[in-house]
Structure formats: structure tokens, C-alpha cells
Amino acid sequence: MASSNSGERVPLIRLAGVSKRFPNGTLALDNVNLDVQRGELLSLIGLSGSGKSTLLRHLNGLHQPTAGEVFVEGLNVSKAKTSELRELRRNIGFVFQLFGLVGRATCLENVLTGALGRLRGPRYGIWSYPKQMRREAFEHLDRVGLASQAYQRADTLSGGQMQRVAIARSLMQRPKIMLADEPVASLDPESSAQVLELLLRVATEENMTVIVTLHQVELAVGWAKRIVGLRDGQVVLDRGATGLTQHDVMDVYRRVDHESTPKPSFAAENANLTQLAQTQLQK
Amino acid sequence: MRGVSRSKMPKPPRRWQTFALLIIFVSYVAATVWSWTFIDMTLTTLFGGFSDLWNLITYMLPPNFDNLPTVIEATIETVWMALIGTFVSVLLSVPLAFLAARNTTPNSVVFAIGRAIITLARAIPTLVLAAVFTLALGIGPLAGILALALHSIGMIGKLFTEAVENSEEYSREAVLSTGGGKWKTVVATIVPQVTPAFIGTALYRLDINLRESAVLGFVGAGGVGFVIQTELRGLDYQRAISAVSVIFVVITIIEIVSTRLRASIIGDSLAKPGRVTERSKKREAKDQRMIIDAVTTRQLTPPMTYERKLRAMMGITFLVLLVTAIITIEMPVISSFGLLDDVWRSILRLFPPDFETAGADLWRGIAETLAIGFIATTLGLLISLPLGILSARNIMAKKFVYSTTRLFMLGLRGLPELVVAVLFVSAMGLGPVPGTLALTVGTATFMAKLIGDALEEVSSAPREAVFATGASGIQEFFSAVLPQALPNLVSQTLYMLDVNLRSSTVLGIIGGGGIGFLLLSALRVLEEQTVGAIIIVIFVIVYAIELLGSFVRWIVE
Ligand SMILES: Nc1ncnc2c1ncn2[C@@H]1O[C@H](COP(=O)(O)OP(=O)(O)OP(=O)(O)O)[C@@H](O)[C@H]1O
Ligand SMILES: [Mg+2]
């Protein structure tokens, strides 16, 4: 991994003219150019099908671009070998909408799977992980407030708790970058706020770079410092979150056929979260 | 990856489907009629057969348990063979399943090879494999174990593969994203998901293998079958029946135990009490305390809850049984790889297959095999209808009637059908008729149970509507009960035909007619390349039936 001693000039993440056409012909990304600096808190917004998930998946090599190049931590993801990809993924936490926990395994075991990249050989069951790692996993569960559920099966948890376990699993990787694809889309508002707050807290504590895709603009504005809007695979908005107006966002949510335009009204609704975000960031 | 959900459009009923079904029905009836004439089946032979059977029963009673020590020893060997055979098959099937599952296979070549192995294993009957392996390994349980292990891959491998393909992929993608690497991720996310299904399948196959293992002795591959056959050859029916009854009891007991175990494993919790009692409450409270202790003290090993204890105990019990089995059988664990070499060489001697020597007999054997399968299915079905109705609780008003019928059927189902066949052969002499009758009995009792169960499940609302019009009991049955159960009946008939045709390929090995008889004679004179030819024929028959079965099922659905 090339570390960027040269400061903020070399961006941590760079997408240069990235396009992605799926085998079935869908053009999911259309000439995307995007630089993300170390420590940024960025939120991707856009309608369903605009390419948010596809973009995130290019960053850890789950997808390969059909045109253009993707650089992450100096590695050209689009040309990386399998072993380099594995190395890259080890440094990137990825949080999914549907959590991706093994339901039949305990929470502790689920967190431990985050350490697989550091270990040689397959592991099955808590016993197969070194003691030191189990201790570490416990600590991460503590951080997300679920140490008391350590020996409970993951499928007995609530959605919000599952997502927190998934975050603990990512922390087990000690990642520099955290990607979250609609981490709260399956959650009720209260759990959503909890999960987003947690993401923010660990991001600031670890000085992580975070990209979160969010369906709701008000959550995105309350959470991130920078907002990037996608429409039909193109970047149509890229600016700071503060002072973002309804008008700025209109463009992102305009459908091609102009048939319906959802009216995002976010300014006041999530004042709590916005406030929380700002106080956190000032620290 | 967002799966675009393509919900299946309800298919409009198609005319060609009805047409195809009609053709299938007509060909089925034609096949049965042809079969009937082909093996010279007449109602006289049929009823003559039943009177021979009655004689046999009078010879067999009362059973003579003089030979009990030998019988018990042989029965134990039978159980150990089934246990080891199933275990080896599981060992082979686990990697095979991951290589042959669409979602975990490394590439399409491995995928195709994996699938081919599974199909091949399924299509060569255990008894045939056992007969061939005795050539290389000699008389004794080793040949039987190897046969069980290889043939079981067909079912175990198939069900394991399906379990892997049905596992959810979200966790896999998530762990892959942590940099886990492919196989580490599979072990961490898919293996825990499929473990219950794997264990359930293994237990289920153990039941089947126990039945198979009981007849392997007929070809000298170990177990109680040898004792049964020896006693029958010496015309000592009273001692033969003592061996049959001992294996019957063992099969029944193990089936009950494994059904219970499977239910609790698939129910996902071994410890979950059927009902809440004082003890179960106490146990749960204790578990809770243990878990709380463990997390407050940050204990790094999972607490030994009741559930975990049960699991550990089951694992240990299994290991003890396995080791006992290996020691008792005197299985050469280390040198068995050398033996595999012998087996491989004896398999190579089957090639190139020689279709010439057997010549026209081969065709006759094939025809007879098919004929036995068709007649047994049709006769069995015809008998099962009244039997099933007699056993249905909600149709038979008298408890005595349905419970006696059920008990009778349970008894017959408990016996492996080749054991029934060998008894029939010894009562009626060699030939296709006793074999056919044995399969008929198996089909009748199996179908009768299904019909009885289905009839009990059929909702009672339409029945009442018909009753209200003043219809008689029989009218009511044909107009209201039967139509509801018909689709299920069709698919079960198909299944029975499949099972019977498979069995009839090996019936000849014990003198029951069909192509198996040729196999036996070729083995006796060591015409190995003829054996190879016959095995290929058997494979083709079984595989063709399977293809035909899935084709018909595709049309029906
Ligand atoms: N594996 C795939 N194969 C084919 N097309 C795909 C695939 N994955 C995504 N697409 C298509 O690419 C486009 C962008 O999808 P993507 O999942 O990135 O959108 P999204 O912005 O994340 O939407 P959502 O808010 O619904 O998650 C869509 O039209 C989608 O149908
Ligand atoms: Mg998405």
C-alpha cells in the first residue's frame, strides 16, 4: 500500500472516468469522476437505480469498471491481482443494508469473521480464533454497546442491533476506509439514528474516511460534510453539506421522464441528528 | 448485487400439456399390459403365488431362535457397516458438494465433473457395487462398506449440494468484503448455515443404508443378509425368520431414534422442550445465568449451556460408536488406501465392456426388468387403494379396522424389500414372479400409507357439502375425496415406478428375475467384461428413468 506522505494532494480514493455496463446492457455508471480525501465524511444520494451501490462496489473490487480507472490508497483496483484485492478489502470496512450476519452464529463469532483477512487458514467456531482476537472482538462489541449479547445468536437480535454487530465486525478489520450501503434503510427511525451516530463516532475516533449511501436526503445532510448526488449513473451534485437547499437537490431527484419529483424537505426534520453531527465534528 | 425479482407468471393451462398427459397415461397402461404378457403373469400364477406364501408363513412359524448369537453378531455387523459406510460417504460428499454447487464451484469443468460423479453414484445400485467389490476385496464387510459409501454419494452429495445452493449469500458477500478470501469465507458463512441440513441428510441416509446393509450379505458383502440366505438355502425357515425378525426390530428402533433426532435438528434446537415443565424452566434459568456470567466476566469461551452440552454429548456418542464400529469390523484404516488400488484395478478389468457374450439375453433381461417394475407399480397401486382407505382414520369409522391395517403395513414396511423378495423366491422358486410380488407388496404398503395420510389431510368441507346432498359413503369418496388427492397421487405413482424399476435391476441377484440375474451368472464365471456391459445397461436404465421422471414432472407442473 502506498501511503500518501505527500499530504492531501493525492486523494485517498479516485475514480477517473469510470463507467460500468452490466452484461445485461444496463449502464449503471456513466463517466464518473470523483476524488475523496483522507478523513472525509461523504454521503452518496440518488434515486433507486441511480448507481450508488454500484459505485461503492467498485471501491473494494466487488465490481470492475468497463471503462476508466479506480484508485484506492494508491492501488489501481481495476488492474489489481486477487491477492492485492484481498489486501485492499482487508483495509476497507463495508456495511450492508441487510447486515450480512451469519444468523446461526453468535454475535462474537460474527465479529470474529472480520479478522479472517489477518489469519491463515479457514476458521469455524469461536474456538478456532486466537484468544487475543476474541478479546479484541469483545472490545468491539463493547464499543457498539452489545457486549452483553456476545453469546446470543445473531438472528435473535433486532435490526438495529444486527447492524451494530456488522459495524463491530468491520472494526475488527481496523479499516482506514468505511463504506456503508444504505446501512439504515431497513431500520426504524430510532435505530437508524443510533446506527448513524455510531458510524460517526467510530469514524471520528479512528479518523476514518467514510462513504455512506443514504436514501433520505435529510439524513445525508445531517450526517455528512460532503454530498454527492448520482442520477442515471452520472454525478450531478457534489458540494458541501452545509447550506444545501432544496433547490440544489431537485436535480438529483428529477426523473428522466419528469413524471414525479419527490419533494425533499429536510431542513428542520432531522435537526437533532444535524446537531449531533456538528458537535461531533467539532471535536 | 440486487437480484431482479422475476416473479413467475402463472402459466395458462396449455392444451399440449393435457395431450402429453394423455399420451403418458396411455403408454403407461400399454406398458403394463405388455409387461403382463411378457412375464406370463396370469391371475392363476398370482393367486398361486399367494398360496405359496401362505405355505411359507406356516413353515416359518414358530421362529426358532437357536441361532440367536450368530444372528445378533451379524446384525451388529450390519449396523456398523451402515454407520461406517454413511460416514465415509459424508466425508466424500462434503467437499464434493462445495465443488458441485453452482455458487461455490471454482469453475465449470469442476462443476460438471462433480455433478457427473453424483449422478453416476446414484445410478449404480449398492448391491451391484458390492457384488463387484467382493471380486477385489473378497467376502466380508469391507466390500459392503465401500459399496454403501459410494452409492450414497448419489443422494448425500445431491442433497448437500442443494443445501449449499440454498444458503443465503448476504453474509458471504459481507465477509468476502472484509478480505476473507473465497474458501475462508465459505467456511465461515455457508458451513454454519448448512450444518443442520447436512446432519439431517446423513441421519436420513443412515436409515436407508441400514436397510441396504441388511441385504448386502446376499452377495457375500457382510452382515445379516448372509445368515438369512444360508438358513434359507438349508430350507431352515424357522431360523431364517428369527434373523429376519431381529433385523426388523433393529431397523425399526433406529428409524424411530433417527426420526426424532432429525426433527429436533431441523427444528434448530436440540434443547427446546416440547412443553414447559418445572425442569425445563430451571434449565433455562441456569442457561441465562451462565450466559450473563460469561459476558460480564468477558469470558472468551462460549458458556456450556444445556444445548451446547447436548450437542457435545451427541458428538462424543457418535465418535465412540464410529470407533467401536471400526474396531469391531477390523477395518484396515491405514492400509485401506492400498486396497483401493485393488478395487481400482478390478474396476478397470470391467473394461472394455463385452456386449457380445450375453447377446440377446441382455435384451431379454432389460425387458424383464422393465416388466417387473411396471407390473409391481400397477398392482401395488391397485392394492394400496383399498388398503389406504381402510387405514384412513376419518373414513373408516371403526378404530379396530384402521389400526390393524396400519400395524400390518408398518410391519411390512419395516422390512427391506429385498429381504421380502428373498423370502418369496424361496417360497416360489426362481423367476420374475416372486420378485414382482415382493415389489408389489412394498409398493402397496408404501402407497397405502401415503393414501391414508393424504385422505386424512384432505379438508372435510367438500365432503360435508356432498354429504348434505344425501350421497352414500362410496359416492362421497369418489366425488369429493379422490379428486382432491389426485395430483399428489400421480406424482407418487411416478416416484414408485422409479423406485421399483431401480429395485428390479438388482432383484435378479437374489433370483428374482430381471437383468440382475445375468449379472450374477457373469460374476460367477468371472466374465468381468460382461459384468461391465451389464453395469452400463443398468446405469442407462436407471438414468433414463430419472430423466423420464423429471420430464413427466415438468409436464405435470
Ligand atoms: N449485477 C447487476 N447486473 C445487472 N444490472 C445491475 C446489477 N446491479 C445493478 N444493476 C443495475 O444497475 C443500476 C444501478 O443499480 P444500483 O444498485 O447501483 O442502484 P442504487 O442507486 O444502489 O439503487 P437502490 O437505491 O435501489 O439501492 C440499476 O439499473 C440496476 O438495475
Ligand atoms: Mg443500492
JSON list of C-alpha atoms in Angstrom, two decimals, chain A residues 48 57 60 62 86 89-90 92 94 96-102 104 113-114 116-117 119-124 126-127 131 134-135 138 142 147-148 150-151 153 169 173, chain B residues 1-2 4 168 170-185 187-189 191-196 268 291 294-295 298-303 308 311:
[
{"chain": "A", "resi": 48, "resn": "SER", "atom": "CA", "xyz": [-33.18, 3.95, -6.57]},
{"chain": "A", "resi": 57, "resn": "ARG", "atom": "CA", "xyz": [-18.80, -1.85, -5.02]},
{"chain": "A", "resi": 60, "resn": "ASN", "atom": "CA", "xyz": [-13.41, -2.65, -2.96]},
{"chain": "A", "resi": 62, "resn": "LEU", "atom": "CA", "xyz": [-16.67, -6.33, -5.93]},
{"chain": "A", "resi": 86, "resn": "ARG", "atom": "CA", "xyz": [-7.89, -9.20, -0.71]},
{"chain": "A", "resi": 89, "resn": "ARG", "atom": "CA", "xyz": [-10.61, -5.32, 1.17]},
{"chain": "A", "resi": 90, "resn": "ARG", "atom": "CA", "xyz": [-8.90, -6.03, 4.47]},
{"chain": "A", "resi": 92, "resn": "ILE", "atom": "CA", "xyz": [-11.97, -1.32, 3.88]},
{"chain": "A", "resi": 94, "resn": "PHE", "atom": "CA", "xyz": [-18.18, -2.48, 4.23]},
{"chain": "A", "resi": 96, "resn": "PHE", "atom": "CA", "xyz": [-24.60, -3.58, 4.02]},
{"chain": "A", "resi": 97, "resn": "GLN", "atom": "CA", "xyz": [-28.28, -2.77, 4.13]},
{"chain": "A", "resi": 98, "resn": "LEU", "atom": "CA", "xyz": [-29.14, -6.36, 5.06]},
{"chain": "A", "resi": 99, "resn": "PHE", "atom": "CA", "xyz": [-26.30, -6.65, 7.62]},
{"chain": "A", "resi": 100, "resn": "GLY", "atom": "CA", "xyz": [-24.82, -9.86, 6.20]},
{"chain": "A", "resi": 101, "resn": "LEU", "atom": "CA", "xyz": [-24.53, -11.65, 9.51]},
{"chain": "A", "resi": 102, "resn": "VAL", "atom": "CA", "xyz": [-24.47, -15.42, 9.84]},
{"chain": "A", "resi": 104, "resn": "ARG", "atom": "CA", "xyz": [-26.94, -19.20, 13.29]},
{"chain": "A", "resi": 113, "resn": "THR", "atom": "CA", "xyz": [-15.08, -13.22, 10.97]},
{"chain": "A", "resi": 114, "resn": "GLY", "atom": "CA", "xyz": [-13.86, -9.66, 10.44]},
{"chain": "A", "resi": 116, "resn": "LEU", "atom": "CA", "xyz": [-10.28, -13.66, 8.74]},
{"chain": "A", "resi": 117, "resn": "GLY", "atom": "CA", "xyz": [-8.17, -11.48, 6.46]},
{"chain": "A", "resi": 119, "resn": "LEU", "atom": "CA", "xyz": [-5.48, -15.15, 9.71]},
{"chain": "A", "resi": 120, "resn": "ARG", "atom": "CA", "xyz": [-4.18, -18.09, 7.79]},
{"chain": "A", "resi": 121, "resn": "GLY", "atom": "CA", "xyz": [-6.49, -20.97, 7.01]},
{"chain": "A", "resi": 122, "resn": "PRO", "atom": "CA", "xyz": [-10.22, -21.36, 7.47]},
{"chain": "A", "resi": 123, "resn": "ARG", "atom": "CA", "xyz": [-11.90, -20.90, 10.85]},
{"chain": "A", "resi": 124, "resn": "TYR", "atom": "CA", "xyz": [-15.06, -22.46, 12.15]},
{"chain": "A", "resi": 126, "resn": "ILE", "atom": "CA", "xyz": [-15.17, -19.32, 18.31]},
{"chain": "A", "resi": 127, "resn": "TRP", "atom": "CA", "xyz": [-12.60, -21.84, 19.49]},
{"chain": "A", "resi": 131, "resn": "LYS", "atom": "CA", "xyz": [-7.60, -15.78, 22.37]},
{"chain": "A", "resi": 134, "resn": "ARG", "atom": "CA", "xyz": [-11.58, -13.00, 20.89]},
{"chain": "A", "resi": 135, "resn": "ARG", "atom": "CA", "xyz": [-10.65, -10.35, 23.42]},
{"chain": "A", "resi": 138, "resn": "PHE", "atom": "CA", "xyz": [-15.33, -8.43, 22.75]},
{"chain": "A", "resi": 142, "resn": "ASP", "atom": "CA", "xyz": [-18.43, -3.21, 23.78]},
{"chain": "A", "resi": 147, "resn": "ALA", "atom": "CA", "xyz": [-21.10, -6.95, 24.70]},
{"chain": "A", "resi": 148, "resn": "SER", "atom": "CA", "xyz": [-23.96, -8.38, 26.72]},
{"chain": "A", "resi": 150, "resn": "ALA", "atom": "CA", "xyz": [-21.90, -11.65, 22.75]},
{"chain": "A", "resi": 151, "resn": "TYR", "atom": "CA", "xyz": [-23.09, -15.22, 23.18]},
{"chain": "A", "resi": 153, "resn": "ARG", "atom": "CA", "xyz": [-27.27, -15.97, 18.17]},
{"chain": "A", "resi": 169, "resn": "ARG", "atom": "CA", "xyz": [-17.21, -6.81, 12.50]},
{"chain": "A", "resi": 173, "resn": "GLN", "atom": "CA", "xyz": [-10.59, -5.17, 10.30]},
{"chain": "B", "resi": 1, "resn": "MET", "atom": "CA", "xyz": [-25.94, -7.45, -6.33]},
{"chain": "B", "resi": 2, "resn": "ARG", "atom": "CA", "xyz": [-29.55, -6.57, -6.47]},
{"chain": "B", "resi": 4, "resn": "VAL", "atom": "CA", "xyz": [-34.10, -8.52, -10.11]},
{"chain": "B", "resi": 168, "resn": "GLU", "atom": "CA", "xyz": [-28.17, -17.10, 1.79]},
{"chain": "B", "resi": 170, "resn": "TYR", "atom": "CA", "xyz": [-25.57, -11.74, 2.06]},
{"chain": "B", "resi": 171, "resn": "SER", "atom": "CA", "xyz": [-23.28, -12.87, 4.85]},
{"chain": "B", "resi": 172, "resn": "ARG", "atom": "CA", "xyz": [-20.93, -14.39, 2.33]},
{"chain": "B", "resi": 173, "resn": "GLU", "atom": "CA", "xyz": [-20.58, -11.17, 0.39]},
{"chain": "B", "resi": 174, "resn": "ALA", "atom": "CA", "xyz": [-20.11, -9.24, 3.62]},
{"chain": "B", "resi": 175, "resn": "VAL", "atom": "CA", "xyz": [-17.33, -11.49, 4.90]},
{"chain": "B", "resi": 176, "resn": "LEU", "atom": "CA", "xyz": [-15.73, -11.58, 1.47]},
{"chain": "B", "resi": 177, "resn": "SER", "atom": "CA", "xyz": [-15.65, -7.80, 1.70]},
{"chain": "B", "resi": 178, "resn": "THR", "atom": "CA", "xyz": [-13.59, -7.99, 4.90]},
{"chain": "B", "resi": 179, "resn": "GLY", "atom": "CA", "xyz": [-10.82, -9.57, 2.83]},
{"chain": "B", "resi": 180, "resn": "GLY", "atom": "CA", "xyz": [-11.58, -13.13, 3.97]},
{"chain": "B", "resi": 181, "resn": "GLY", "atom": "CA", "xyz": [-10.72, -14.85, 0.71]},
{"chain": "B", "resi": 182, "resn": "LYS", "atom": "CA", "xyz": [-13.03, -17.30, -1.02]},
{"chain": "B", "resi": 183, "resn": "TRP", "atom": "CA", "xyz": [-12.72, -20.56, 0.92]},
{"chain": "B", "resi": 184, "resn": "LYS", "atom": "CA", "xyz": [-12.22, -18.94, 4.29]},
{"chain": "B", "resi": 185, "resn": "THR", "atom": "CA", "xyz": [-15.43, -17.06, 3.64]},
{"chain": "B", "resi": 187, "resn": "VAL", "atom": "CA", "xyz": [-16.27, -21.98, 5.75]},
{"chain": "B", "resi": 188, "resn": "ALA", "atom": "CA", "xyz": [-17.20, -19.01, 7.93]},
{"chain": "B", "resi": 189, "resn": "THR", "atom": "CA", "xyz": [-20.58, -18.23, 6.37]},
{"chain": "B", "resi": 191, "resn": "VAL", "atom": "CA", "xyz": [-20.83, -24.05, 6.50]},
{"chain": "B", "resi": 192, "resn": "PRO", "atom": "CA", "xyz": [-22.68, -22.90, 9.65]},
{"chain": "B", "resi": 193, "resn": "GLN", "atom": "CA", "xyz": [-25.83, -22.46, 7.61]},
{"chain": "B", "resi": 194, "resn": "VAL", "atom": "CA", "xyz": [-25.78, -25.91, 6.05]},
{"chain": "B", "resi": 195, "resn": "THR", "atom": "CA", "xyz": [-24.65, -27.94, 9.07]},
{"chain": "B", "resi": 196, "resn": "PRO", "atom": "CA", "xyz": [-28.18, -28.84, 10.27]},
{"chain": "B", "resi": 268, "resn": "ASP", "atom": "CA", "xyz": [-32.93, -25.97, 15.03]},
{"chain": "B", "resi": 291, "resn": "ILE", "atom": "CA", "xyz": [-24.64, -16.51, 29.69]},
{"chain": "B", "resi": 294, "resn": "ALA", "atom": "CA", "xyz": [-19.90, -15.24, 30.68]},
{"chain": "B", "resi": 295, "resn": "VAL", "atom": "CA", "xyz": [-20.48, -11.80, 29.22]},
{"chain": "B", "resi": 298, "resn": "ARG", "atom": "CA", "xyz": [-15.76, -11.23, 29.38]},
{"chain": "B", "resi": 299, "resn": "GLN", "atom": "CA", "xyz": [-15.21, -14.95, 29.27]},
{"chain": "B", "resi": 300, "resn": "LEU", "atom": "CA", "xyz": [-13.57, -15.85, 25.98]},
{"chain": "B", "resi": 301, "resn": "THR", "atom": "CA", "xyz": [-15.13, -19.28, 25.54]},
{"chain": "B", "resi": 302, "resn": "PRO", "atom": "CA", "xyz": [-18.83, -19.77, 24.97]},
{"chain": "B", "resi": 303, "resn": "PRO", "atom": "CA", "xyz": [-20.72, -20.88, 28.10]},
{"chain": "B", "resi": 308, "resn": "ARG", "atom": "CA", "xyz": [-24.24, -27.00, 23.85]},
{"chain": "B", "resi": 311, "resn": "ARG", "atom": "CA", "xyz": [-24.56, -31.25, 21.15]}
]
